[in-house]
PDB file of C-alpha atoms in Angstrom:
ATOM      1  CA  MET A 580     -44.993   8.580  16.457  1.00  0.00           C
ATOM      2  CA  LYS A 581     -42.573   6.213  18.230  1.00  0.00           C
ATOM      3  CA  GLN A 582     -41.950   4.395  14.956  1.00  0.00           C
ATOM      4  CA  ILE A 583     -40.986   7.617  13.169  1.00  0.00           C
ATOM      5  CA  ILE A 584     -38.586   8.580  15.947  1.00  0.00           C
ATOM      6  CA  CYS A 585     -37.012   5.104  15.877  1.00  0.00           C
ATOM      7  CA  ILE A 586     -36.568   5.258  12.099  1.00  0.00           C
ATOM      8  CA  VAL A 587     -34.974   8.715  12.272  1.00  0.00           C
ATOM      9  CA  LEU A 588     -32.592   7.563  15.022  1.00  0.00           C
ATOM     10  CA  MET A 589     -31.618   4.437  13.085  1.00  0.00           C
ATOM     11  CA  LEU A 590     -30.913   6.419   9.904  1.00  0.00           C
ATOM     12  CA  THR A 591     -28.900   8.999  11.814  1.00  0.00           C
ATOM     13  CA  GLY A 592     -26.892   6.266  13.544  1.00  0.00           C
ATOM     14  CA  SER A 593     -26.107   4.462  10.312  1.00  0.00           C
ATOM     15  CA  THR A 594     -24.745   7.601   8.661  1.00  0.00           C
ATOM     16  CA  LEU A 595     -22.486   8.282  11.637  1.00  0.00           C
ATOM     17  CA  VAL A 596     -20.773   4.890  11.365  1.00  0.00           C
ATOM     18  CA  ALA A 597     -20.562   4.863   7.570  1.00  0.00           C
ATOM     19  CA  GLN A 598     -17.101   4.087   6.263  1.00  0.00           C
ATOM     20  CA  ASN A 599     -15.079   6.583   4.284  1.00  0.00           C
ATOM     21  CA  LYS A 600     -15.383   6.322   0.506  1.00  0.00           C
ATOM     22  CA  ASN A 601     -12.049   8.108  -0.027  1.00  0.00           C
ATOM     23  CA  ALA A 602      -9.814   7.202   2.910  1.00  0.00           C
ATOM     24  CA  LYS A 603      -6.158   8.186   2.711  1.00  0.00           C
ATOM     25  CA  GLY A 604      -3.285   6.194   4.094  1.00  0.00           C
ATOM     26  CA  SER A 605       0.447   5.838   3.876  1.00  0.00           C
ATOM     27  CA  MET A 606       3.141   3.369   4.825  1.00  0.00           C
ATOM     28  CA  GLU A 607       6.844   2.809   4.379  1.00  0.00           C
ATOM     29  CA  VAL A 608       7.714   0.193   1.732  1.00  0.00           C
ATOM     30  CA  ASP A 609      11.219  -1.030   0.848  1.00  0.00           C
ATOM     31  CA  GLY A 610      12.465  -0.859  -2.730  1.00  0.00           C
ATOM     32  CA  VAL A 611      15.251   0.721  -4.781  1.00  0.00           C
ATOM     33  CA  CYS A 612      14.183   1.598  -8.312  1.00  0.00           C
ATOM     34  CA  MET A 613      11.469   2.437 -10.816  1.00  0.00           C
ATOM     35  CA  MET A 614      10.773  -1.264 -11.391  1.00  0.00           C
ATOM     36  CA  CYS A 615      10.042  -1.536  -7.655  1.00  0.00           C
ATOM     37  CA  LYS A 616       7.802   1.531  -7.918  1.00  0.00           C
ATOM     38  CA  SER A 617       5.824  -0.071 -10.714  1.00  0.00           C
ATOM     39  CA  ARG A 618       5.482  -3.386  -8.865  1.00  0.00           C
ATOM     40  CA  ILE A 619       4.430  -1.759  -5.567  1.00  0.00           C
ATOM     41  CA  GLU A 620       1.886   0.545  -7.174  1.00  0.00           C
ATOM     42  CA  LYS A 621       0.499  -2.268  -9.326  1.00  0.00           C
ATOM     43  CA  ALA A 622       0.063  -4.496  -6.254  1.00  0.00           C
ATOM     44  CA  CYS A 623      -1.895  -1.703  -4.585  1.00  0.00           C
ATOM     45  CA  LEU A 624      -4.037  -0.851  -7.588  1.00  0.00           C
ATOM     46  CA  ASN A 625      -4.888  -4.534  -8.077  1.00  0.00           C
ATOM     47  CA  THR A 626      -6.440  -4.498  -4.602  1.00  0.00           C
ATOM     48  CA  LYS A 627     -10.199  -4.022  -4.880  1.00  0.00           C
ATOM     49  CA  GLY A 628     -11.134  -0.580  -3.591  1.00  0.00           C
ATOM     50  CA  VAL A 629      -7.757   1.121  -4.116  1.00  0.00           C
ATOM     51  CA  LYS A 630      -8.210   4.212  -6.263  1.00  0.00           C
ATOM     52  CA  TYR A 631      -4.742   5.761  -6.134  1.00  0.00           C
ATOM     53  CA  ALA A 632      -1.259   4.571  -5.223  1.00  0.00           C
ATOM     54  CA  GLN A 633       2.044   6.426  -5.444  1.00  0.00           C
ATOM     55  CA  TRP A 634       5.372   5.210  -4.059  1.00  0.00           C
ATOM     56  CA  ASN A 635       8.363   7.544  -3.758  1.00  0.00           C
ATOM     57  CA  VAL A 636      11.689   5.918  -4.658  1.00  0.00           C
ATOM     58  CA  ASP A 637      13.742   8.277  -2.480  1.00  0.00           C
ATOM     59  CA  THR A 638      11.602   8.390   0.681  1.00  0.00           C
ATOM     60  CA  HIS A 639      10.070   4.891   0.380  1.00  0.00           C
ATOM     61  CA  GLN A 640       6.692   6.385   1.327  1.00  0.00           C
ATOM     62  CA  LEU A 641       3.600   4.903  -0.256  1.00  0.00           C
ATOM     63  CA  SER A 642       0.466   7.043  -0.388  1.00  0.00           C
ATOM     64  CA  VAL A 643      -2.880   5.453  -1.161  1.00  0.00           C
ATOM     65  CA  ILE A 644      -6.496   6.492  -1.512  1.00  0.00           C
ATOM     66  CA  TYR A 645      -8.966   3.676  -1.033  1.00  0.00           C
ATOM     67  CA  ASP A 646     -12.600   2.903  -0.328  1.00  0.00           C
ATOM     68  CA  GLU A 647     -12.880   1.704   3.289  1.00  0.00           C
ATOM     69  CA  ARG A 648     -16.058  -0.139   2.379  1.00  0.00           C
ATOM     70  CA  LYS A 649     -14.035  -2.454   0.137  1.00  0.00           C
ATOM     71  CA  THR A 650     -10.548  -2.693   1.650  1.00  0.00           C
ATOM     72  CA  ASN A 651      -8.229  -1.508   4.401  1.00  0.00           C
ATOM     73  CA  LEU A 652      -4.531  -0.786   4.920  1.00  0.00           C
ATOM     74  CA  GLU A 653      -3.882  -4.323   6.183  1.00  0.00           C
ATOM     75  CA  ALA A 654      -5.217  -5.834   2.952  1.00  0.00           C
ATOM     76  CA  ILE A 655      -3.162  -3.411   0.869  1.00  0.00           C
ATOM     77  CA  GLU A 656      -0.057  -4.229   2.900  1.00  0.00           C
ATOM     78  CA  SER A 657      -0.714  -7.935   2.366  1.00  0.00           C
ATOM     79  CA  ARG A 658      -0.706  -7.439  -1.420  1.00  0.00           C
ATOM     80  CA  ILE A 659       2.578  -5.509  -1.215  1.00  0.00           C
ATOM     81  CA  LEU A 660       4.164  -8.292   0.835  1.00  0.00           C
ATOM     82  CA  ALA A 661       2.926 -10.862  -1.695  1.00  0.00           C
ATOM     83  CA  ALA A 662       4.625  -8.816  -4.436  1.00  0.00           C
ATOM     84  CA  GLY A 663       7.935  -9.261  -2.591  1.00  0.00           C
ATOM     85  CA  HIS A 664       8.357  -5.926  -0.826  1.00  0.00           C
ATOM     86  CA  ASP A 665       8.882  -5.421   2.894  1.00  0.00           C
ATOM     87  CA  THR A 666       6.968  -2.779   4.815  1.00  0.00           C
ATOM     88  CA  LYS A 667       7.892  -1.104   8.056  1.00  0.00           C
ATOM     89  CA  ASN A 668       5.523  -3.484   9.873  1.00  0.00           C
ATOM     90  CA  ALA A 669       6.192  -6.795   8.117  1.00  0.00           C
ATOM     91  CA  LYS A 670       8.668  -8.687   5.976  1.00  0.00           C
ATOM     92  CA  ALA A 671       7.776 -10.361   2.677  1.00  0.00           C
ATOM     93  CA  THR A 672       8.278 -14.116   2.548  1.00  0.00           C
ATOM     94  CA  ASP A 673      11.556 -15.362   1.104  1.00  0.00           C
ATOM     95  CA  GLU A 674       9.573 -16.960  -1.738  1.00  0.00           C
ATOM     96  CA  ALA A 675       7.906 -13.653  -2.666  1.00  0.00           C
ATOM     97  CA  TYR A 676      11.197 -11.740  -2.367  1.00  0.00           C
ATOM     98  CA  ALA A 677      12.964 -14.298  -4.590  1.00  0.00           C
ATOM     99  CA  LYS A 678      10.559 -13.440  -7.426  1.00  0.00           C
ATOM    100  CA  VAL A 679      11.596  -9.771  -7.677  1.00  0.00           C
ATOM    101  CA  HIS A 680      14.057  -8.856 -10.427  1.00  0.00           C
ATOM    102  CA  ASP A 681      17.763  -9.064  -9.531  1.00  0.00           C
ATOM    103  CA  CYS A 682      18.168  -5.272  -9.726  1.00  0.00           C
ATOM    104  CA  CYS A 683      15.342  -4.943  -7.177  1.00  0.00           C
ATOM    105  CA  LYS A 684      16.920  -7.062  -4.414  1.00  0.00           C
ATOM    106  CA  TYR A 685      16.647  -4.193  -1.920  1.00  0.00           C
ATOM    107  CA  ARG A 686      17.787  -6.346   1.020  1.00  0.00           C
ATOM    108  CA  GLU A 687      21.289  -6.609  -0.483  1.00  0.00           C
ATOM    109  CA  GLN A 688      23.747  -3.756   0.105  1.00  0.00           C
ATOM    110  CA  VAL A 689      25.448  -4.267  -3.266  1.00  0.00           C
ATOM    111  CA  VAL A 690      22.136  -3.468  -4.997  1.00  0.00           C
ATOM    112  CA  HIS A 691      21.745  -0.277  -2.953  1.00  0.00           C
ATOM    113  CA  ASP A 692      25.312   0.713  -3.830  1.00  0.00           C
ATOM    114  CA  ALA A 693      24.705   0.102  -7.550  1.00  0.00           C
ATOM    115  CA  HIS A 694      21.562   2.247  -7.514  1.00  0.00           C
ATOM    116  CA  ASP A 695      23.349   5.013  -5.574  1.00  0.00           C
ATOM    117  CA  MET A 696      26.091   5.085  -8.261  1.00  0.00           C
ATOM    118  CA  HIS A 697      23.473   5.679 -10.971  1.00  0.00           C
ATOM    119  CA  LYS A 698      22.030   8.663  -9.052  1.00  0.00           C
ATOM    120  CA  GLU A 699      25.338  10.519  -9.035  1.00  0.00           C
TER     121      GLU A 699
END
């Protein structure tokens, strides 16, 4: 009888600490255009466990759905930084940033101004 109770308790405990198969998260990611959007979303989707990624050009908000058993927001953020995009929490390396297309140099005011002109 003790063995059955122990087994039931262990199974109940393991289901309570199970990780979420469809966790949702969001973060702020710098960028200026549709090429940035494509690069950011591709970096996310190339992260094992990410099922959905959408970055908004105007708000800079990235929304993701991912399997917590396979990845986490820190790993996703790391892939974004490696693609050359800064997040609210961290800055991409100069080497990664240098690889983004010239029209995507979001750290430069002249690029922001050029993109703002096209919106008008």
